[in-house]
CSV table of N, CA and C in Angstrom, one decimal:
chain,number,residue,atom,x,y,z
A,1,MET,N,11.0,30.1,-29.5
A,1,MET,CA,10.8,29.0,-28.9
A,1,MET,C,10.3,27.8,-29.9
A,2,ALA,N,11.2,27.1,-30.0
A,2,ALA,CA,11.1,25.8,-31.1
A,2,ALA,C,10.4,24.7,-30.3
A,3,ARG,N,9.4,24.0,-31.5
A,3,ARG,CA,8.6,22.9,-30.8
A,3,ARG,C,9.5,21.7,-30.5
A,4,LEU,N,8.9,20.9,-29.4
A,4,LEU,CA,9.4,19.9,-29.1
A,4,LEU,C,9.2,18.6,-29.8
A,5,THR,N,10.3,17.5,-30.0
A,5,THR,CA,9.7,16.2,-31.0
A,5,THR,C,8.5,15.7,-30.2
A,6,PRO,N,7.9,14.8,-31.0
A,6,PRO,CA,6.7,13.9,-30.7
A,6,PRO,C,7.1,13.0,-29.3
A,7,GLU,N,8.3,12.5,-29.6
A,7,GLU,CA,9.0,11.5,-28.6
A,7,GLU,C,9.3,12.4,-27.1
A,8,THR,N,9.5,13.6,-27.2
A,8,THR,CA,9.8,14.3,-26.1
A,8,THR,C,8.3,14.6,-25.4
A,9,GLU,N,7.4,15.0,-26.1
A,9,GLU,CA,6.1,15.4,-25.7
A,9,GLU,C,5.6,14.1,-24.9
A,10,ARG,N,5.5,12.7,-25.3
A,10,ARG,CA,5.4,11.5,-25.0
A,10,ARG,C,6.1,11.6,-23.7
A,11,PHE,N,7.4,11.5,-23.6
A,11,PHE,CA,8.1,11.5,-22.2
A,11,PHE,C,7.6,12.4,-21.1
A,12,LEU,N,7.3,13.7,-21.6
A,12,LEU,CA,6.6,14.6,-20.7
A,12,LEU,C,5.2,14.3,-20.1
A,13,ARG,N,4.4,13.6,-21.1
A,13,ARG,CA,3.1,13.0,-20.7
A,13,ARG,C,3.4,12.1,-19.8
A,14,LYS,N,4.1,11.1,-20.0
A,14,LYS,CA,4.3,9.8,-19.1
A,14,LYS,C,4.8,10.4,-17.7
A,15,ALA,N,5.7,11.3,-17.8
A,15,ALA,CA,6.5,11.8,-16.4
A,15,ALA,C,5.4,12.6,-15.6
A,16,VAL,N,4.2,13.3,-16.0
A,16,VAL,CA,3.6,13.7,-15.2
A,16,VAL,C,2.0,13.2,-15.0
A,17,ALA,N,1.9,11.7,-15.7
A,17,ALA,CA,0.7,11.0,-15.6
A,17,ALA,C,0.3,10.8,-13.9
A,18,GLY,N,-1.0,10.6,-13.7
A,18,GLY,CA,-1.3,10.5,-12.5
A,18,GLY,C,-1.5,11.6,-11.2
A,19,LEU,N,-0.8,12.7,-11.8
A,19,LEU,CA,-1.2,14.0,-11.1
A,19,LEU,C,-2.5,14.6,-11.2
A,20,PRO,N,-2.9,15.4,-10.3
A,20,PRO,CA,-4.2,16.1,-10.4
A,20,PRO,C,-4.0,17.3,-11.7
A,21,PHE,N,-5.2,17.7,-12.3
A,21,PHE,CA,-5.2,18.2,-13.4
A,21,PHE,C,-4.2,19.4,-13.5
A,22,ARG,N,-4.5,20.5,-12.5
A,22,ARG,CA,-3.5,21.7,-12.8
A,22,ARG,C,-2.2,21.4,-12.0
A,23,LYS,N,-2.0,20.4,-11.4
A,23,LYS,CA,-0.6,20.0,-10.9
A,23,LYS,C,0.2,19.5,-12.2
A,24,ARG,N,-0.7,18.4,-13.0
A,24,ARG,CA,-0.2,18.0,-14.0
A,24,ARG,C,0.5,19.1,-15.1
A,25,GLY,N,-0.5,20.0,-15.5
A,25,GLY,CA,0.0,21.2,-16.5
A,25,GLY,C,1.0,21.9,-15.9
A,26,GLU,N,1.1,22.2,-14.5
A,26,GLU,CA,2.3,23.2,-14.1
A,26,GLU,C,3.4,22.2,-14.1
A,27,ALA,N,3.6,21.1,-13.8
A,27,ALA,CA,4.7,20.2,-13.8
A,27,ALA,C,5.0,19.9,-15.2
A,28,ARG,N,4.3,19.8,-16.2
A,28,ARG,CA,4.6,19.7,-17.6
A,28,ARG,C,5.1,20.8,-18.1
A,29,ASP,N,4.7,22.1,-17.7
A,29,ASP,CA,5.2,23.5,-18.2
A,29,ASP,C,6.6,23.9,-17.4
A,30,GLU,N,6.7,23.3,-16.3
A,30,GLU,CA,8.1,23.5,-15.7
A,30,GLU,C,9.0,22.5,-16.4
A,31,LEU,N,8.9,21.3,-16.8
A,31,LEU,CA,9.8,20.4,-17.2
A,31,LEU,C,10.1,20.9,-18.7
A,32,ARG,N,9.1,21.1,-19.5
A,32,ARG,CA,9.3,21.5,-20.6
A,32,ARG,C,10.3,22.7,-20.9
A,33,ALA,N,10.1,23.9,-19.7
A,33,ALA,CA,11.0,25.0,-19.6
A,33,ALA,C,12.1,24.6,-19.3
A,34,HIS,N,12.5,23.6,-18.1
A,34,HIS,CA,13.7,23.1,-18.2
A,34,HIS,C,14.3,22.4,-19.5
A,35,LEU,N,13.8,21.6,-20.1
A,35,LEU,CA,14.3,20.9,-21.4
A,35,LEU,C,14.7,22.1,-22.1
A,36,GLU,N,13.8,23.0,-22.5
A,36,GLU,CA,14.3,23.9,-23.5
A,36,GLU,C,15.6,24.9,-23.3
A,37,ASP,N,15.6,25.1,-22.0
A,37,ASP,CA,16.8,25.9,-21.7
A,37,ASP,C,17.9,25.3,-21.4
A,38,ALA,N,17.8,23.6,-21.4
A,38,ALA,CA,19.0,22.7,-21.7
A,38,ALA,C,19.3,22.4,-23.1
A,39,ILE,N,18.1,22.6,-23.9
A,39,ILE,CA,18.5,22.4,-25.4
A,39,ILE,C,19.2,23.7,-25.9
A,40,GLU,N,18.8,24.6,-25.5
A,40,GLU,CA,19.5,26.1,-26.1
A,40,GLU,C,21.0,26.2,-25.3
A,41,GLN,N,21.3,25.7,-24.3
A,41,GLN,CA,22.4,25.6,-24.1
A,41,GLN,C,23.4,24.9,-24.9
A,42,LYS,N,22.7,23.6,-25.2
A,42,LYS,CA,23.7,22.6,-25.8
A,42,LYS,C,23.5,23.2,-27.3
A,43,VAL,N,22.7,24.0,-27.8
A,43,VAL,CA,22.9,24.5,-29.1
A,43,VAL,C,23.9,25.4,-29.1
A,44,ALA,N,23.7,26.3,-28.1
A,44,ALA,CA,24.9,27.4,-28.1
A,44,ALA,C,26.3,27.0,-28.1
A,45,GLN,N,26.4,25.7,-27.5
A,45,GLN,CA,27.8,25.1,-27.4
A,45,GLN,C,28.0,24.3,-28.8
A,46,GLY,N,27.1,24.3,-29.8
A,46,GLY,CA,27.3,23.7,-31.1
A,46,GLY,C,26.8,22.4,-31.6
A,47,SER,N,26.0,21.9,-30.5
A,47,SER,CA,25.4,20.6,-30.9
A,47,SER,C,24.1,20.9,-32.0
A,48,GLU,N,23.6,19.8,-32.8
A,48,GLU,CA,22.7,19.9,-33.6
A,48,GLU,C,21.3,20.1,-32.5
A,49,ARG,N,20.2,20.7,-33.1
A,49,ARG,CA,19.1,20.5,-32.2
A,49,ARG,C,18.4,19.2,-31.8
A,50,LYS,N,18.3,18.3,-32.8
A,50,LYS,CA,17.9,16.8,-32.4
A,50,LYS,C,18.9,16.1,-31.2
A,51,ARG,N,19.9,16.4,-31.7
A,51,ARG,CA,20.9,15.8,-30.5
A,51,ARG,C,21.1,16.4,-29.4
A,52,ALA,N,20.9,17.9,-29.3
A,52,ALA,CA,20.5,18.4,-27.8
A,52,ALA,C,19.5,18.0,-27.4
A,53,GLU,N,18.3,17.8,-27.9
A,53,GLU,CA,17.1,17.5,-27.3
A,53,GLU,C,17.0,16.2,-26.7
A,54,ARG,N,17.8,15.2,-27.3
A,54,ARG,CA,18.2,13.7,-26.9
A,54,ARG,C,18.8,13.7,-25.6
A,55,GLU,N,19.9,14.4,-25.6
A,55,GLU,CA,20.7,14.6,-24.6
A,55,GLU,C,19.8,15.3,-23.3
A,56,ALA,N,19.1,16.1,-23.5
A,56,ALA,CA,18.5,17.1,-22.6
A,56,ALA,C,17.5,16.0,-21.9
A,57,VAL,N,16.7,15.0,-22.5
A,57,VAL,CA,15.8,14.1,-22.4
A,57,VAL,C,16.7,13.2,-21.4
A,58,ALA,N,17.6,12.8,-21.9
A,58,ALA,CA,18.4,11.6,-21.4
A,58,ALA,C,18.9,12.2,-20.2
A,59,SER,N,19.3,13.4,-19.8
A,59,SER,CA,19.7,13.7,-18.5
A,59,SER,C,18.7,14.0,-17.6
A,60,LEU,N,17.3,13.8,-18.0
A,60,LEU,CA,16.5,13.9,-16.8
A,60,LEU,C,16.3,12.2,-16.5
A,61,GLY,N,16.7,11.4,-17.1
A,61,GLY,CA,16.4,10.2,-16.6
A,61,GLY,C,15.2,9.3,-17.2
A,62,ASP,N,14.7,8.5,-16.5
A,62,ASP,CA,13.8,7.7,-17.0
A,62,ASP,C,12.5,8.3,-16.8
A,63,ALA,N,11.3,8.2,-17.5
A,63,ALA,CA,10.0,8.8,-17.4
A,63,ALA,C,9.3,8.3,-16.0
A,64,ALA,N,9.5,7.0,-15.9
A,64,ALA,CA,8.8,6.3,-14.6
A,64,ALA,C,9.5,6.6,-13.5
A,65,GLU,N,10.8,6.9,-13.5
A,65,GLU,CA,11.3,7.2,-12.0
A,65,GLU,C,11.0,8.7,-11.8
A,66,LEU,N,10.9,9.5,-12.9
A,66,LEU,CA,10.7,10.8,-12.7
A,66,LEU,C,9.1,11.0,-12.0
A,67,ASN,N,8.0,10.2,-12.7
A,67,ASN,CA,6.8,10.2,-12.5
A,67,ASN,C,6.7,9.8,-11.2
A,68,ARG,N,7.3,8.7,-10.7
A,68,ARG,CA,7.3,8.3,-8.9
A,68,ARG,C,7.7,9.1,-8.0
A,69,GLY,N,8.9,10.3,-8.6
A,69,GLY,CA,9.5,11.2,-7.8
A,69,GLY,C,8.2,12.5,-7.6
A,70,LEU,N,7.5,12.7,-8.8
A,70,LEU,CA,6.6,13.7,-8.7
A,70,LEU,C,5.3,13.2,-7.9
A,71,LEU,N,4.9,12.1,-8.0
A,71,LEU,CA,4.1,11.6,-7.4
A,71,LEU,C,4.0,11.6,-5.9
A,72,ARG,N,5.1,11.3,-5.5
A,72,ARG,CA,5.6,11.0,-4.1
A,72,ARG,C,5.8,12.6,-3.4
A,73,ALA,N,6.2,13.3,-4.4
A,73,ALA,CA,6.3,14.9,-3.7
A,73,ALA,C,5.0,15.4,-3.7
A,74,HIS,N,3.8,15.2,-4.7
A,74,HIS,CA,2.7,15.8,-4.5
A,74,HIS,C,1.8,15.0,-3.4
A,75,PHE,N,1.7,13.7,-3.4
A,75,PHE,CA,1.2,13.1,-2.2
A,75,PHE,C,1.4,12.8,-1.1
A,76,GLY,N,3.0,12.9,-0.8
A,76,GLY,CA,3.5,12.8,0.5
A,76,GLY,C,3.3,11.3,0.8
A,77,LYS,N,3.2,11.0,2.0
A,77,LYS,CA,3.1,9.7,2.6
A,77,LYS,C,1.7,9.2,2.3
A,78,MET,N,0.6,9.9,1.6
A,78,MET,CA,-0.7,9.3,1.5
A,78,MET,C,-0.7,8.1,0.6
A,79,TRP,N,0.4,7.9,-0.2
A,79,TRP,CA,0.5,6.6,-1.1
A,79,TRP,C,0.6,5.7,-0.2
A,80,VAL,N,1.3,5.8,0.9
A,80,VAL,CA,1.8,4.6,1.5
A,80,VAL,C,0.4,4.1,2.5
A,81,LEU,N,-0.4,4.9,2.7
A,81,LEU,CA,-1.8,4.5,3.6
A,81,LEU,C,-2.5,4.1,2.4
A,82,ARG,N,-2.7,4.7,1.1
A,82,ARG,CA,-3.7,4.1,0.2
A,82,ARG,C,-3.0,2.7,0.0
A,83,TYR,N,-1.8,2.6,-0.1
A,83,TYR,CA,-1.5,1.1,-0.5
A,83,TYR,C,-1.8,0.0,0.7
A,84,LEU,N,-1.6,0.4,1.7
A,84,LEU,CA,-1.8,-0.4,2.8
A,84,LEU,C,-3.4,-0.6,2.9
A,85,TYR,N,-4.1,0.3,3.0
A,85,TYR,CA,-5.7,0.3,2.8
A,85,TYR,C,-5.9,-0.6,1.7
A,86,SER,N,-5.4,-0.7,0.6
A,86,SER,CA,-5.8,-1.6,-0.6
A,86,SER,C,-5.5,-2.9,-0.2
A,87,LYS,N,-4.5,-3.0,0.3
A,87,LYS,CA,-4.0,-4.5,0.6
A,87,LYS,C,-4.8,-5.1,1.8
A,88,LEU,N,-5.1,-4.2,2.7
A,88,LEU,CA,-5.6,-4.8,4.0
A,88,LEU,C,-7.2,-4.6,4.1
A,89,SER,N,-7.7,-4.0,3.2
A,89,SER,CA,-9.2,-3.6,3.2
A,89,SER,C,-10.1,-4.6,3.1
A,90,TRP,N,-9.7,-5.9,2.9
A,90,TRP,CA,-10.7,-7.1,2.8
A,90,TRP,C,-10.9,-7.6,4.3
A,91,TRP,N,-9.9,-7.3,5.1
A,91,TRP,CA,-10.4,-7.9,6.5
A,91,TRP,C,-10.6,-6.5,7.5
A,92,LEU,N,-10.5,-5.6,7.0
A,92,LEU,CA,-11.1,-4.5,8.0
A,92,LEU,C,-12.6,-4.5,8.4
A,93,PRO,N,-13.4,-5.0,7.6
A,93,PRO,CA,-15.0,-5.1,8.0
A,93,PRO,C,-15.1,-6.2,8.9
A,94,GLU,N,-14.3,-7.2,8.9
A,94,GLU,CA,-14.3,-8.3,9.7
A,94,GLU,C,-13.8,-8.0,11.2
A,95,LEU,N,-13.4,-7.1,11.5
A,95,LEU,CA,-12.7,-6.4,12.7
A,95,LEU,C,-14.1,-6.2,13.6
A,96,GLY,N,-14.9,-5.8,12.9
A,96,GLY,CA,-16.3,-5.7,13.9
A,96,GLY,C,-17.1,-6.9,14.4
A,97,HIS,N,-16.8,-7.9,13.7
A,97,HIS,CA,-17.7,-9.3,14.1
A,97,HIS,C,-16.6,-10.0,14.7
A,98,ILE,N,-15.6,-9.5,15.4
A,98,ILE,CA,-14.8,-10.6,16.2
A,98,ILE,C,-15.1,-10.3,17.7
A,99,GLN,N,-15.5,-11.4,18.4
A,99,GLN,CA,-15.8,-11.5,19.9
A,99,GLN,C,-14.4,-12.0,20.6
A,100,PHE,N,-14.0,-11.3,21.5
A,100,PHE,CA,-13.3,-11.7,22.5
A,100,PHE,C,-13.7,-12.5,23.7
A,101,ARG,N,-13.7,-13.6,23.8
A,101,ARG,CA,-14.2,-14.7,24.7
A,101,ARG,C,-13.1,-15.3,25.4
A,102,PRO,N,-13.3,-15.6,26.8
A,102,PRO,CA,-12.1,-16.3,27.6
A,102,PRO,C,-12.0,-17.7,27.1
A,103,LYS,N,-11.0,-18.7,26.6
A,103,LYS,CA,-10.8,-19.9,26.2
A,103,LYS,C,-10.7,-21.1,27.3
A,104,PHE,N,-10.9,-20.5,28.4
A,104,PHE,CA,-10.6,-21.4,29.6
A,104,PHE,C,-11.5,-22.5,29.5
A,105,MET,N,-11.1,-23.8,29.9
A,105,MET,CA,-11.7,-24.9,29.9
A,105,MET,C,-13.1,-24.8,30.8
A,106,ILE,N,-13.2,-24.0,31.8
A,106,ILE,CA,-14.4,-24.1,32.5
A,106,ILE,C,-15.3,-23.4,31.8
A,107,TRP,N,-15.1,-22.3,30.8
A,107,TRP,CA,-16.2,-21.6,30.3
A,107,TRP,C,-16.6,-22.4,29.2
A,108,THR,N,-15.8,-23.1,28.5
A,108,THR,CA,-16.1,-24.1,27.3
A,108,THR,C,-17.2,-25.1,27.6
A,109,HIS,N,-16.9,-25.5,29.1
A,109,HIS,CA,-17.5,-26.6,29.5
A,109,HIS,C,-18.8,-26.2,29.8
A,110,THR,N,-18.9,-25.0,30.6
A,110,THR,CA,-20.3,-24.6,31.2
A,110,THR,C,-21.0,-24.3,30.4
A,111,SER,N,-21.0,-23.9,29.3
A,111,SER,CA,-22.1,-23.8,28.2
A,111,SER,C,-22.8,-25.1,27.8
A,112,LYS,N,-21.9,-25.9,28.0
A,112,LYS,CA,-22.7,-27.7,27.6
A,112,LYS,C,-23.4,-27.9,28.8
A,113,TYR,N,-22.7,-27.5,30.1
A,113,TYR,CA,-23.4,-28.2,31.2
A,113,TYR,C,-23.9,-27.3,32.3
A,114,PRO,N,-24.7,-26.2,32.0
A,114,PRO,CA,-25.1,-25.1,32.8
A,114,PRO,C,-25.7,-25.7,34.5
A,115,HIS,N,-26.5,-26.7,34.4
A,115,HIS,CA,-26.7,-27.2,35.8
A,115,HIS,C,-26.1,-27.8,36.6
A,116,GLN,N,-24.9,-28.5,36.0
A,116,GLN,CA,-23.9,-29.0,36.8
A,116,GLN,C,-22.9,-27.8,37.2
A,117,TYR,N,-22.6,-27.0,36.4
A,117,TYR,CA,-21.9,-25.9,37.0
A,117,TYR,C,-22.7,-25.1,38.1
A,118,ALA,N,-23.9,-24.9,37.9
A,118,ALA,CA,-24.5,-24.1,38.7
A,118,ALA,C,-24.5,-24.9,40.3
A,119,GLU,N,-24.8,-26.0,40.3
A,119,GLU,CA,-24.7,-27.1,41.6
A,119,GLU,C,-23.3,-27.2,41.9
A,120,GLY,N,-22.3,-26.7,41.3
A,120,GLY,CA,-21.0,-27.0,41.9
A,120,GLY,C,-20.5,-28.6,41.4
A,121,ARG,N,-21.0,-29.1,40.6
A,121,ARG,CA,-20.2,-30.6,40.2
A,121,ARG,C,-19.3,-30.6,39.1
A,122,TYR,N,-18.1,-29.9,39.6
A,122,TYR,CA,-17.3,-29.7,38.6
A,122,TYR,C,-16.6,-30.9,38.1
A,123,ASP,N,-16.4,-32.1,38.8
A,123,ASP,CA,-16.1,-33.3,38.2
A,123,ASP,C,-16.6,-33.9,37.1
A,124,GLU,N,-18.0,-33.6,37.2
A,124,GLU,CA,-18.6,-34.3,35.7
A,124,GLU,C,-18.3,-33.1,34.6
A,125,ILE,N,-18.1,-32.1,34.7
A,125,ILE,CA,-18.0,-31.1,33.7
A,125,ILE,C,-16.5,-31.3,33.2
A,126,ILE,N,-15.3,-31.1,34.1
A,126,ILE,CA,-14.0,-31.0,33.6
A,126,ILE,C,-13.6,-32.7,33.7
A,127,PRO,N,-12.9,-33.1,32.5
A,127,PRO,CA,-12.4,-34.3,32.6
A,127,PRO,C,-10.9,-34.5,33.4
A,128,PRO,N,-11.0,-35.4,34.2
A,128,PRO,CA,-9.5,-35.4,34.9
A,128,PRO,C,-8.3,-35.2,34.1
A,129,LEU,N,-7.1,-34.7,34.5
A,129,LEU,CA,-6.4,-34.5,33.5
A,129,LEU,C,-5.6,-35.8,33.0
A,130,GLY,N,-5.9,-37.0,33.7
A,130,GLY,CA,-5.1,-38.0,33.2
A,130,GLY,C,-5.7,-38.4,31.9
A,131,THR,N,-7.1,-38.3,31.8
A,131,THR,CA,-7.6,-38.8,30.5
A,131,THR,C,-7.2,-38.0,29.3
A,132,ARG,N,-7.0,-37.1,29.4
A,132,ARG,CA,-6.7,-35.9,28.4
A,132,ARG,C,-5.4,-36.5,27.6
A,133,THR,N,-5.3,-36.6,26.2
A,133,THR,CA,-4.3,-37.1,25.6
A,133,THR,C,-3.0,-35.9,25.4
A,134,CYS,N,-3.5,-34.7,25.6
A,134,CYS,CA,-2.4,-33.9,25.5
A,134,CYS,C,-1.4,-33.5,26.8
A,135,PHE,N,-2.1,-34.1,27.6
A,135,PHE,CA,-1.4,-34.0,29.0
A,135,PHE,C,-0.7,-35.4,29.6
A,136,THR,N,-1.0,-36.6,28.8
A,136,THR,CA,-0.3,-37.9,29.2
A,136,THR,C,1.1,-37.9,28.6
A,137,ARG,N,1.8,-38.7,29.3
A,137,ARG,CA,3.2,-39.0,29.0
A,137,ARG,C,3.2,-40.4,28.1
A,138,ALA,N,4.1,-40.3,27.3
A,138,ALA,CA,4.2,-41.8,26.8
A,138,ALA,C,5.2,-42.4,27.2
A,139,GLU,N,4.9,-43.5,28.1
A,139,GLU,CA,5.7,-44.3,28.5
A,139,GLU,C,6.4,-45.6,27.8
């Protein structure tokens, strides 16, 4: 078994980065075995060793894409949940502080005028509709 070049070793390290320790070693060993088999086949066909190694690495594709595939295969859909949590975690604590109160006009005015509401004097509390600017028509 011949040694791989430093460029190929760097490719393997980039491809398995981010995996847990044992999975990283297993994935690196599996990729190394695959590369060595491909290199041996190309050398048997008559290529030089360095050229065969470059072609075998090129057949695997980009190291970043290979890394994303390995991470996705290992972590499954957990990466989606982690991404969403990282993006939305700033407002999750605020959900506990939200108070759902009705926003009816009677409720907003009764907090200011409790005696008038208790006595049933609603005309003093709620202004007539004609005086409100949002309900009047421009003529």
